[in-house]
Each structure stands twice: as C-alpha cells, then as structure tokens.
C-alpha cells in the first residue's frame, strides 16, 4: 500500500518525543517503540510512533499464527502489535487456565494510517494516502503541544500493590520445580509471579514516562489498545529479521547496579564469571540455536556473543546474540512461529518447562513475556520481550506487573526471591513513588 513520506529536522528531539506521546492519546490504537538512543548494532531507527488503525487483526490463540500469516500477506504494509505468551497454545498442545485480571486478546496487530519515525534529528512522517494531506498540520499541532501537560494526574498513595504468591508459597513452588529438575524432567524453568492492584486508576502516560526515565531501556514500549495499556521498559530483543538475517538476543543473568564505580565494575565482572548465571544463559542459547535451525539455511546458525555483560540504568545483564540466515522465500510469520515463545521466558526443554510453569504459576501471563513489535511492508520484523512492564486495564481498574527468574539445579528459593524483588523495584517505584 502506498504511503506518502515527508521529513522534518529538529534540534530538540527529546521534547518532541513527549509531545508526540501526548498527541497520540487521542487515538484508540497507539504503538510507541523507543530505543532511548541505546547503542544497538541492529537498530533500524531511534523511535517510532504508529497510530490511527486502518485495518486490524485481533484474535485468541486458535489458529492465530495462520490468521496473522494471511493478514500480513494481504496487507503488505507496516503492521504494529503484539504476540501474547499464550500463543504457545497454538504452537503446542498446551492450555492456559490461570487467573486473568487483564483480559488482553492473545494476538493483536493493526495497520496504522499514520507512522512517525525518528532517527537522529530527522522526523519522517509516513502516512496512508487518505490522510497524507494532514502531515503538515499534524507536525504543527504536535510541535505546539506543552509536552508535560499530561504528565500528572493520579494520587500514588492510593495504589496498594499485592502479591499473587506470598513468600512461603513461592519457596514451596521453587522447591517443586527443583524436584522436576533433579528428576531430569527439565534443566531450567522460567517461573513468574504477579504483583497487582485492584480498583486503581493510573495515568498511563505519566507512569510510562517515569518508568522509561529511570530505566532508559533499548526496547521501551507504550502500547494502547482502546482501554488496555502496556507500559514497558524492556531491555531484551526477542527476534529481528532484516533481509535474510535473523537475530535473537536472549537475556539471562542479572546483577544490580552500584553507586561506586569501582564496586559497580566489580559486580559486572563477577556477573560475567558467575557459573550459575552463565549456565542459565548458555542453556537458553542452546534452545535458541535449536529454534532458529528449524528455518535456517543449514550451517548458518552462529553465536555472535556469548554471555556479554550489558549495563542498563537499574541492572547489569548477561546478553547473548544468536544469528541465522534464512531463504528469501521463507515466510516471516513461520520464523516467529518456530521460535515462539522465546526460550528466555520458558526454560528447557521448552514444552516440558511450559507445562510445569503453567501448573506452578497462579496468573495467566497474557501479554507479559510475549512480544511487541512490527512488520515492515517487505516482511522484515523486530520484536522485544515483554518484561519489566506494567499492564493496565482501564475499564476494570486493574494494574499488574510480573517478574520471573530462571530456576536451575543451582537455584535457591531465597536468592530467586531476592532477584524477583530487584526486578520488581522500578515498576513498584513508579506506581507508589516509594522504594
């Protein structure tokens, strides 16, 4: 489908980003992806806003990938949206029966009438023909908005965050997973728990802004689907396709940032040598290599980086980079189907791990540990992993964030619980303004 493109150059990009997000709130479908200028070898642009749904697909998991494949093949345009974790039930004989307070559809993508790309100091408007006469007026409207006008508006003291699984029960569940590991059923499981607040109203834009400000991750997302919101500070890429190259960058291994430079460098160095954290990461790298090999040209799967320390504002992480080459005729949706859900959020072997964590967890994951991203008109794509994220259903006033950790034979319930609290810190802080 033809798009009209027009570029503008600006001095103050950061202010324009805020103005863009304020302007976007008038639309029912909004997807904002921001790399926060993180120096990423594989990034295509610094940020992008997609709004104003022209066509869309929204479905449960049943035949979801086939429906997406058909939709992507027909539109051959930019599509923005998400894949929820529960699409696992379309890929394998699995089910999701746990409590769901958020009620997101299992899969949602939309073809936006208006897309705005940011790269360096250049803003590129890419509009469908039926709205392309509004590019100049939209640019003017956005530029005139007071950027911080909508960054206030909820009383944080009213937010009472509860745990779905309490400490003693959490310990029991970890011990149960460890029994499976010691018995040889699995090597690793990513076990998640939910923090939530009921009867709560938040200003999604303000919460996203604060979360992004304290985290500055490379895969930040503000997603709005009518009354449902995702406010994400994800540091992790799930999968990217550029031409015939596929890139996956799983994260496993976490250490907190420290104030003293010497101490901070030491804890990062210790993380790079930590046997347990490295073994977690390497197990997932093996799983990713196996997943990518299903669609790869024989012999093309390579590990570019193994257990590399990447430092973010809140934490240090061990990140690995696995790449492959595919035939130019390979369908993009099939590449996603063969690797979904991402190994860093399941465990290994994947199917057994998913069965065990479904049994032990108390909450339906939904969009958490799924993926948000986009397809280009020529079938390239880029998706993050939905972690370090707040989910909000405005209609039923339900706020939720989940955190997880990789359980291996070397895990102890106490350490895993501590790691969960560390990962939850940023989300809890922006919702309550307390440490």
Short mmCIF file of C-alpha atoms in Angstrom, two decimals:
data_model
loop_
_atom_site.label_atom_id
_atom_site.label_comp_id
_atom_site.label_asym_id
_atom_site.label_seq_id
_atom_site.Cartn_x
_atom_site.Cartn_y
_atom_site.Cartn_z
CA UNK A 1 0.00 0.00 0.00
CA UNK A 2 1.33 3.43 -0.98
CA UNK A 3 2.49 5.82 1.73
CA UNK A 4 3.37 9.49 1.45
CA UNK A 5 6.62 10.41 3.20
CA UNK A 6 7.79 13.79 4.43
CA UNK A 7 10.75 14.63 6.67
CA UNK A 8 11.47 17.44 9.13
CA UNK A 9 14.64 18.26 11.07
CA UNK A 10 14.53 19.29 14.74
CA UNK A 11 17.01 20.41 17.38
CA UNK A 12 15.12 19.15 20.44
CA UNK A 13 14.15 15.53 19.80
CA UNK A 14 13.54 14.60 23.46
CA UNK A 15 10.88 17.29 23.84
CA UNK A 16 9.29 16.29 20.52
CA UNK A 17 9.06 12.67 21.75
CA UNK A 18 6.99 13.79 24.73
CA UNK A 19 4.81 15.99 22.51
CA UNK A 20 4.28 13.02 20.17
CA UNK A 21 3.08 10.79 23.00
CA UNK A 22 0.71 13.46 24.32
CA UNK A 23 -0.69 13.98 20.80
CA UNK A 24 -1.09 10.20 20.31
CA UNK A 25 -3.52 9.84 23.23
CA UNK A 26 -6.47 10.91 21.02
CA UNK A 27 -6.25 7.60 19.12
CA UNK A 28 -7.61 4.20 20.22
CA UNK A 29 -4.64 2.30 18.75
CA UNK A 30 -1.17 3.53 19.70
CA UNK A 31 2.22 1.82 19.42
CA UNK A 32 5.35 3.72 20.55
CA UNK A 33 8.73 1.96 20.38
CA UNK A 34 11.79 3.80 21.72
CA UNK A 35 15.43 2.65 21.82
CA UNK A 36 16.40 5.53 24.15
CA UNK A 37 19.45 6.10 21.90
CA UNK A 38 20.90 2.84 23.21
CA UNK A 39 23.86 1.97 21.02
CA UNK A 40 22.39 -1.11 19.39
CA UNK A 41 24.19 -2.75 16.49
CA UNK A 42 20.91 -3.97 15.00
CA UNK A 43 18.60 -0.94 15.43
CA UNK A 44 16.76 0.42 12.36
CA UNK A 45 15.63 3.74 13.89
CA UNK A 46 15.73 5.54 17.25
CA UNK A 47 11.96 5.57 17.85
CA UNK A 48 8.66 5.14 16.02
CA UNK A 49 5.05 6.08 16.68
CA UNK A 50 2.20 4.25 14.90
CA UNK A 51 -1.40 5.43 15.44
CA UNK A 52 -4.85 5.50 13.87
CA UNK A 53 -5.94 1.97 12.97
CA UNK A 54 -6.89 1.47 9.30
CA UNK A 55 -7.22 -2.34 9.40
CA UNK A 56 -6.53 -4.75 12.27
CA UNK A 57 -6.50 -8.36 13.44
CA UNK A 58 -7.46 -9.34 16.98
CA UNK A 59 -7.88 -12.99 17.92
CA UNK A 60 -7.48 -15.68 20.55
CA UNK A 61 -4.74 -18.32 20.18
CA UNK A 62 -6.74 -20.70 17.97
CA UNK A 63 -5.01 -20.75 14.53
CA UNK A 64 -3.61 -17.33 15.44
CA UNK A 65 -0.35 -17.69 13.50
CA UNK A 66 -2.18 -18.81 10.34
CA UNK A 67 -4.52 -15.80 10.65
CA UNK A 68 -1.55 -13.46 11.14
CA UNK A 69 0.23 -15.01 8.16
CA UNK A 70 -2.81 -14.37 5.96
CA UNK A 71 -3.27 -10.80 7.27
CA UNK A 72 0.41 -9.91 6.82
CA UNK A 73 0.43 -11.42 3.32
CA UNK A 74 -2.66 -9.45 2.23
CA UNK A 75 -1.77 -6.04 3.70
CA UNK A 76 1.95 -5.97 2.74
CA UNK A 77 2.24 -2.80 4.82
CA UNK A 78 3.61 -1.78 8.20
CA UNK A 79 1.85 -3.71 10.99
CA UNK A 80 2.32 -2.92 14.68
CA UNK A 81 1.10 -5.03 17.58
CA UNK A 82 1.80 -7.90 19.91
CA UNK A 83 2.02 -11.65 20.39
CA UNK A 84 0.90 -12.81 23.84
CA UNK A 85 2.68 -15.64 25.65
CA UNK A 86 -0.48 -17.78 25.38
CA UNK A 87 0.04 -18.24 21.65
CA UNK A 88 2.04 -21.22 22.96
CA UNK A 89 -1.34 -22.98 22.85
CA UNK A 90 -1.46 -22.51 19.07
CA UNK A 91 2.07 -23.87 18.63
CA UNK A 92 1.81 -26.85 21.01
CA UNK A 93 -0.88 -28.94 22.72
CA UNK A 94 -0.95 -26.68 25.79
CA UNK A 95 -3.53 -24.65 27.71
CA UNK A 96 -3.79 -21.53 29.88
CA UNK A 97 -6.22 -21.84 32.79
CA UNK A 98 -4.76 -19.47 35.40
CA UNK A 99 -6.40 -16.28 36.68
CA UNK A 100 -6.50 -13.34 34.23
CA UNK A 101 -7.27 -9.85 35.54
CA UNK A 102 -6.24 -8.00 32.38
CA UNK A 103 -8.12 -9.73 29.50
CA UNK A 104 -5.85 -8.79 26.58
CA UNK A 105 -6.56 -10.58 23.30
CA UNK A 106 -3.97 -13.28 22.54
CA UNK A 107 -2.84 -11.56 19.34
CA UNK A 108 -3.37 -8.03 18.04
CA UNK A 109 -1.86 -6.16 15.07
CA UNK A 110 -3.01 -3.03 13.29
CA UNK A 111 -2.14 -1.26 10.05
CA UNK A 112 -1.65 2.39 11.05
CA UNK A 113 -2.77 5.29 8.90
CA UNK A 114 -0.07 7.47 10.49
CA UNK A 115 3.54 6.43 11.28
CA UNK A 116 6.24 8.80 12.53
CA UNK A 117 9.87 7.59 12.54
CA UNK A 118 12.68 9.29 14.46
CA UNK A 119 16.33 8.79 13.51
CA UNK A 120 18.93 11.22 14.81
CA UNK A 121 17.40 14.71 14.42
CA UNK A 122 15.16 13.69 11.50
CA UNK A 123 11.42 13.10 11.87
CA UNK A 124 9.84 11.17 8.97
CA UNK A 125 6.07 11.11 8.56
CA UNK A 126 4.78 8.08 6.63
CA UNK A 127 1.03 8.43 6.04
CA UNK A 128 -1.50 6.45 4.01
CA UNK A 129 -2.93 8.39 1.07
CA UNK A 130 -6.30 9.08 2.71
CA UNK A 131 -4.67 11.20 5.46
CA UNK A 132 -1.47 12.45 3.78
CA UNK A 133 -2.84 15.99 3.42
CA UNK A 134 -2.69 16.21 7.24
CA UNK A 135 1.10 15.72 7.60
CA UNK A 136 1.93 19.45 7.86
CA UNK A 137 -0.98 20.25 10.18
CA UNK A 138 -0.15 17.23 12.39
CA UNK A 139 3.50 18.30 12.62
CA UNK A 140 2.39 21.80 13.59
CA UNK A 141 -0.13 20.50 16.18
CA UNK A 142 2.46 18.19 17.77
CA UNK A 143 5.12 20.92 17.90
CA UNK A 144 2.78 23.33 19.70
CA UNK A 145 1.74 20.93 22.47
CA UNK A 146 3.00 21.62 26.00
CA UNK A 147 4.98 18.34 26.43
CA UNK A 148 4.45 17.88 30.15
CA UNK A 149 0.79 18.90 30.27
CA UNK A 150 -0.45 15.33 30.59
CA UNK A 151 2.34 14.01 32.79
CA UNK A 152 0.44 14.34 36.04
CA UNK A 153 -2.84 13.21 37.42
CA UNK A 154 -3.04 10.34 39.87
CA UNK A 155 -2.65 10.07 43.61
CA UNK A 156 0.05 7.44 44.04
CA UNK A 157 -0.73 6.92 47.73
CA UNK A 158 -3.92 5.08 46.77
CA UNK A 159 -2.12 2.28 44.96
CA UNK A 160 -1.96 -0.83 47.13
CA UNK A 161 0.24 -3.44 45.47
CA UNK A 162 -0.40 -7.07 46.44
CA UNK A 163 1.47 -10.28 45.68
CA UNK A 164 -0.38 -13.12 43.96
CA UNK A 165 2.08 -15.62 45.52
CA UNK A 166 3.33 -15.00 49.06
CA UNK A 167 6.88 -15.74 50.19
CA UNK A 168 6.33 -19.15 51.82
CA UNK A 169 4.22 -20.37 48.90
CA UNK A 170 6.86 -19.04 46.49
CA UNK A 171 9.53 -21.10 48.28
CA UNK A 172 7.32 -24.22 48.03
CA UNK A 173 6.80 -23.68 44.30
CA UNK A 174 10.54 -23.23 43.66
CA UNK A 175 11.25 -26.45 45.59
CA UNK A 176 8.61 -28.22 43.49
CA UNK A 177 10.32 -27.01 40.26
CA UNK A 178 13.72 -28.07 41.66
CA UNK A 179 12.32 -31.60 42.17
CA UNK A 180 11.45 -31.71 38.44
CA UNK A 181 14.99 -30.55 37.61
CA UNK A 182 16.67 -33.09 39.91
CA UNK A 183 14.45 -35.82 38.45
CA UNK A 184 15.61 -34.85 34.95
CA UNK A 185 12.22 -33.66 33.62
CA UNK A 186 13.74 -30.25 32.72
CA UNK A 187 17.06 -28.39 33.01
CA UNK A 188 15.64 -24.91 33.56
CA UNK A 189 12.29 -23.20 34.09
CA UNK A 190 11.40 -19.52 33.99
CA UNK A 191 8.98 -19.12 36.89
CA UNK A 192 6.99 -15.87 37.16
CA UNK A 193 4.89 -14.21 39.82
CA UNK A 194 2.42 -11.32 39.64
CA UNK A 195 2.20 -8.09 41.63
CA UNK A 196 -1.16 -6.36 41.18
CA UNK A 197 -3.51 -3.58 42.34
CA UNK A 198 -7.30 -3.61 42.12
CA UNK A 199 -9.74 -0.68 41.88
CA UNK A 200 -6.87 1.50 40.78
CA UNK A 201 -6.74 4.33 38.28
CA UNK A 202 -3.43 5.49 36.85
CA UNK A 203 -2.35 7.96 34.20
CA UNK A 204 -0.70 5.53 31.74
CA UNK A 205 1.35 8.22 30.01
CA UNK A 206 2.77 9.53 33.27
CA UNK A 207 3.59 6.03 34.54
CA UNK A 208 5.27 5.13 31.24
CA UNK A 209 7.28 8.36 31.25
CA UNK A 210 8.57 7.76 34.79
CA UNK A 211 9.34 4.09 34.13
CA UNK A 212 11.25 4.94 30.98
CA UNK A 213 13.11 7.79 32.69
CA UNK A 214 14.51 5.61 35.47
CA UNK A 215 15.30 2.63 33.19
CA UNK A 216 16.14 4.06 29.72
CA UNK A 217 15.99 0.58 28.11
CA UNK A 218 16.64 -0.16 24.42
CA UNK A 219 13.18 -1.68 23.82
CA UNK A 220 10.77 0.67 25.61
CA UNK A 221 7.11 0.48 24.59
CA UNK A 222 3.92 2.45 25.16
CA UNK A 223 1.06 0.42 23.69
CA UNK A 224 -2.61 1.36 23.83
CA UNK A 225 -5.44 -0.85 22.56
CA UNK A 226 -8.62 1.06 23.46
CA UNK A 227 -8.80 0.67 27.29
CA UNK A 228 -5.80 -1.64 27.64
CA UNK A 229 -2.23 -0.43 28.05
CA UNK A 230 1.29 -1.82 28.10
CA UNK A 231 3.98 0.40 29.67
CA UNK A 232 7.25 -1.39 29.10
CA UNK A 233 10.90 -0.81 29.97
CA UNK A 234 12.16 -3.97 28.28
CA UNK A 235 15.90 -4.43 27.83
CA UNK A 236 15.51 -7.56 25.69
CA UNK A 237 15.14 -8.22 21.98
CA UNK A 238 13.23 -11.40 21.10
CA UNK A 239 13.73 -11.63 17.35
CA UNK A 240 14.61 -9.39 14.41
CA UNK A 241 14.54 -10.14 10.67
CA UNK A 242 16.46 -7.92 8.29
CA UNK A 243 16.56 -9.26 4.77
CA UNK A 244 17.59 -12.89 5.21
CA UNK A 245 19.37 -12.39 8.55
CA UNK A 246 17.64 -13.39 11.81
CA UNK A 247 18.89 -12.09 15.17
CA UNK A 248 17.89 -13.28 18.66
CA UNK A 249 19.34 -11.71 21.84
CA UNK A 250 18.26 -13.68 24.93
CA UNK A 251 18.96 -12.26 28.39
CA UNK A 252 19.68 -14.49 31.37
CA UNK A 253 21.75 -13.35 34.34
CA UNK A 254 21.18 -10.23 36.46
CA UNK A 255 23.17 -8.12 38.93
CA UNK A 256 22.20 -4.77 40.49
CA UNK A 257 23.98 -1.51 39.67
CA UNK A 258 26.07 0.01 42.47
CA UNK A 259 26.80 3.70 43.16
CA UNK A 260 30.57 3.37 43.49
CA UNK A 261 32.22 2.96 40.06
CA UNK A 262 34.76 0.50 41.45
CA UNK A 263 32.07 -1.63 43.13
CA UNK A 264 29.85 -1.41 40.03
CA UNK A 265 32.66 -2.59 37.74
CA UNK A 266 33.47 -5.43 40.15
CA UNK A 267 29.86 -6.68 40.32
CA UNK A 268 29.68 -6.58 36.49
CA UNK A 269 32.94 -8.55 36.25
CA UNK A 270 31.67 -11.05 38.85
CA UNK A 271 28.45 -11.48 36.84
CA UNK A 272 30.48 -12.29 33.71
CA UNK A 273 32.26 -15.09 35.65
CA UNK A 274 29.27 -16.34 37.69
CA UNK A 275 28.88 -20.06 36.98
CA UNK A 276 25.15 -20.24 37.76
CA UNK A 277 24.24 -17.13 35.71
CA UNK A 278 26.36 -18.25 32.75
CA UNK A 279 24.88 -21.76 32.79
CA UNK A 280 21.34 -20.25 32.75
CA UNK A 281 22.27 -18.17 29.73
CA UNK A 282 24.07 -20.96 27.85
CA UNK A 283 21.11 -23.35 28.25
CA UNK A 284 18.83 -20.75 26.62
CA UNK A 285 21.38 -20.07 23.86
CA UNK A 286 21.30 -23.79 23.01
CA UNK A 287 17.49 -23.66 22.91
CA UNK A 288 17.54 -20.54 20.66
CA UNK A 289 20.07 -22.17 18.31
CA UNK A 290 17.76 -25.18 18.05
CA UNK A 291 14.69 -22.96 17.41
CA UNK A 292 16.46 -20.90 14.74
CA UNK A 293 17.78 -24.02 12.99
CA UNK A 294 14.18 -25.01 12.10
CA UNK A 295 14.01 -22.23 9.48
CA UNK A 296 17.73 -21.53 8.92
CA UNK A 297 19.88 -22.35 5.90
CA UNK A 298 21.95 -25.35 7.00
CA UNK A 299 25.10 -24.36 8.90
CA UNK A 300 24.14 -20.67 9.19
CA UNK A 301 23.23 -20.55 12.93
CA UNK A 302 26.01 -18.71 14.79
CA UNK A 303 26.57 -17.43 18.34
CA UNK A 304 27.95 -13.91 17.82
CA UNK A 305 28.17 -13.05 21.52
CA UNK A 306 28.04 -15.41 24.48
CA UNK A 307 27.25 -14.07 27.98
CA UNK A 308 28.27 -10.50 27.21
CA UNK A 309 27.65 -8.02 30.09
CA UNK A 310 25.32 -5.17 29.04
CA UNK A 311 24.78 -2.40 31.59
CA UNK A 312 21.43 -0.64 31.98
CA UNK A 313 20.38 2.07 34.44
CA UNK A 314 18.97 -0.38 37.02
CA UNK A 315 20.87 -3.62 36.40
CA UNK A 316 23.71 -5.41 34.62
CA UNK A 317 22.57 -8.29 32.38
CA UNK A 318 24.19 -11.18 30.56
CA UNK A 319 23.13 -10.97 26.91
CA UNK A 320 23.92 -13.43 24.13
CA UNK A 321 23.44 -12.81 20.40
CA UNK A 322 22.48 -15.70 18.10
CA UNK A 323 22.07 -15.19 14.34
CA UNK A 324 21.00 -17.26 11.35
CA UNK A 325 20.30 -16.89 7.63
CA UNK A 326 17.01 -17.91 6.01
CA UNK A 327 15.97 -18.38 2.39
CA UNK A 328 14.42 -15.22 0.91
CA UNK A 329 11.23 -17.24 0.30
CA UNK A 330 10.77 -18.20 3.99
CA UNK A 331 7.58 -16.68 5.39
CA UNK A 332 8.31 -14.20 8.24
CA UNK A 333 5.43 -15.46 10.39
CA UNK A 334 6.77 -19.04 10.16
CA UNK A 335 10.12 -17.86 11.59
CA UNK A 336 8.29 -16.41 14.60
CA UNK A 337 6.04 -19.48 14.98
CA UNK A 338 9.07 -21.82 15.12
CA UNK A 339 10.75 -19.82 17.90
CA UNK A 340 7.72 -18.79 19.99
CA UNK A 341 7.51 -18.33 22.93
CA UNK A 342 11.09 -17.14 23.38
CA UNK A 343 13.32 -19.57 25.30
CA UNK A 344 14.41 -16.96 27.85
CA UNK A 345 10.83 -16.89 29.20
CA UNK A 346 10.11 -20.63 29.16
CA UNK A 347 13.04 -22.87 30.07
CA UNK A 348 14.44 -26.07 28.59
CA UNK A 349 13.30 -28.39 27.19
CA UNK A 350 10.68 -25.88 26.15
CA UNK A 351 7.43 -27.88 26.12
CA UNK A 352 8.03 -29.67 29.44
CA UNK A 353 9.08 -26.36 31.03
CA UNK A 354 5.91 -24.63 29.78
CA UNK A 355 3.73 -27.42 31.20
CA UNK A 356 5.43 -27.22 34.61
CA UNK A 357 5.34 -23.41 34.90
CA UNK A 358 1.68 -23.32 33.84
CA UNK A 359 1.00 -25.72 36.70
CA UNK A 360 3.01 -23.76 39.30
CA UNK A 361 2.15 -20.16 38.34
CA UNK A 362 -1.05 -18.54 39.62
CA UNK A 363 -1.62 -15.98 36.84
CA UNK A 364 -2.22 -16.22 33.10
CA UNK A 365 0.80 -14.47 31.57
CA UNK A 366 -1.07 -12.92 28.65
CA UNK A 367 0.97 -10.10 27.15
CA UNK A 368 3.63 -10.41 29.86
CA UNK A 369 6.53 -12.47 28.44
CA UNK A 370 5.00 -12.15 25.00
CA UNK A 371 6.41 -9.76 22.39
CA UNK A 372 5.66 -6.30 20.97
CA UNK A 373 6.95 -5.06 17.65
CA UNK A 374 6.26 -4.53 13.98
CA UNK A 375 6.41 -5.92 10.45
CA UNK A 376 7.65 -3.84 7.52
CA UNK A 377 5.97 -3.94 4.07
CA UNK A 378 8.70 -6.29 2.76
CA UNK A 379 8.30 -8.80 5.61
CA UNK A 380 11.14 -7.74 7.93
CA UNK A 381 10.27 -7.52 11.62
CA UNK A 382 11.59 -6.64 15.08
CA UNK A 383 10.11 -7.72 18.43
CA UNK A 384 11.04 -7.19 22.06
CA UNK A 385 10.36 -9.45 25.05
CA UNK A 386 7.63 -8.03 27.30
CA UNK A 387 9.42 -7.88 30.67
CA UNK A 388 9.95 -5.02 33.18
CA UNK A 389 6.45 -3.91 32.19
CA UNK A 390 3.26 -2.58 33.74
CA UNK A 391 -0.06 -3.72 32.25
CA UNK A 392 -3.28 -1.80 32.85
CA UNK A 393 -6.94 -2.44 32.07
CA UNK A 394 -8.59 0.98 32.47
CA UNK A 395 -12.10 -0.47 32.21
CA UNK A 396 -11.83 -2.82 35.20
CA UNK A 397 -9.21 -0.67 37.01
CA UNK A 398 -6.67 -3.48 37.25
CA UNK A 399 -2.92 -2.85 37.28
CA UNK A 400 -0.41 -5.69 37.04
CA UNK A 401 3.29 -6.35 36.68
CA UNK A 402 5.03 -9.70 36.78
CA UNK A 403 8.63 -10.73 37.32
CA UNK A 404 10.38 -14.03 36.80
CA UNK A 405 13.64 -15.83 37.16
CA UNK A 406 15.38 -18.84 35.67
CA UNK A 407 15.33 -21.82 38.03
CA UNK A 408 18.23 -24.26 37.56
CA UNK A 409 19.74 -27.01 39.71
CA UNK A 410 21.94 -24.36 41.38
CA UNK A 411 18.97 -22.15 42.39
CA UNK A 412 17.92 -21.49 45.97
CA UNK A 413 14.41 -20.17 46.80
CA UNK A 414 15.88 -17.29 48.87
CA UNK A 415 18.16 -16.00 46.10
CA UNK A 416 15.44 -16.32 43.45
CA UNK A 417 13.02 -14.37 45.63
CA UNK A 418 15.63 -11.61 46.11
CA UNK A 419 16.17 -11.41 42.33
CA UNK A 420 12.42 -11.06 41.76
CA UNK A 421 12.23 -8.15 44.21
CA UNK A 422 15.18 -6.46 42.44
CA UNK A 423 13.44 -6.80 39.07
CA UNK A 424 10.15 -5.51 40.55
CA UNK A 425 11.75 -2.43 42.08
CA UNK A 426 11.41 0.00 39.15
CA UNK A 427 7.75 -0.90 38.46
CA UNK A 428 6.83 -0.69 42.15
CA UNK A 429 8.64 2.63 42.49
CA UNK A 430 6.85 4.37 39.62
CA UNK A 431 3.46 3.15 40.84
CA UNK A 432 3.93 4.08 44.50
CA UNK A 433 6.89 6.51 44.49
CA UNK A 434 8.45 4.56 47.33
CA UNK A 435 11.46 2.25 47.33
#
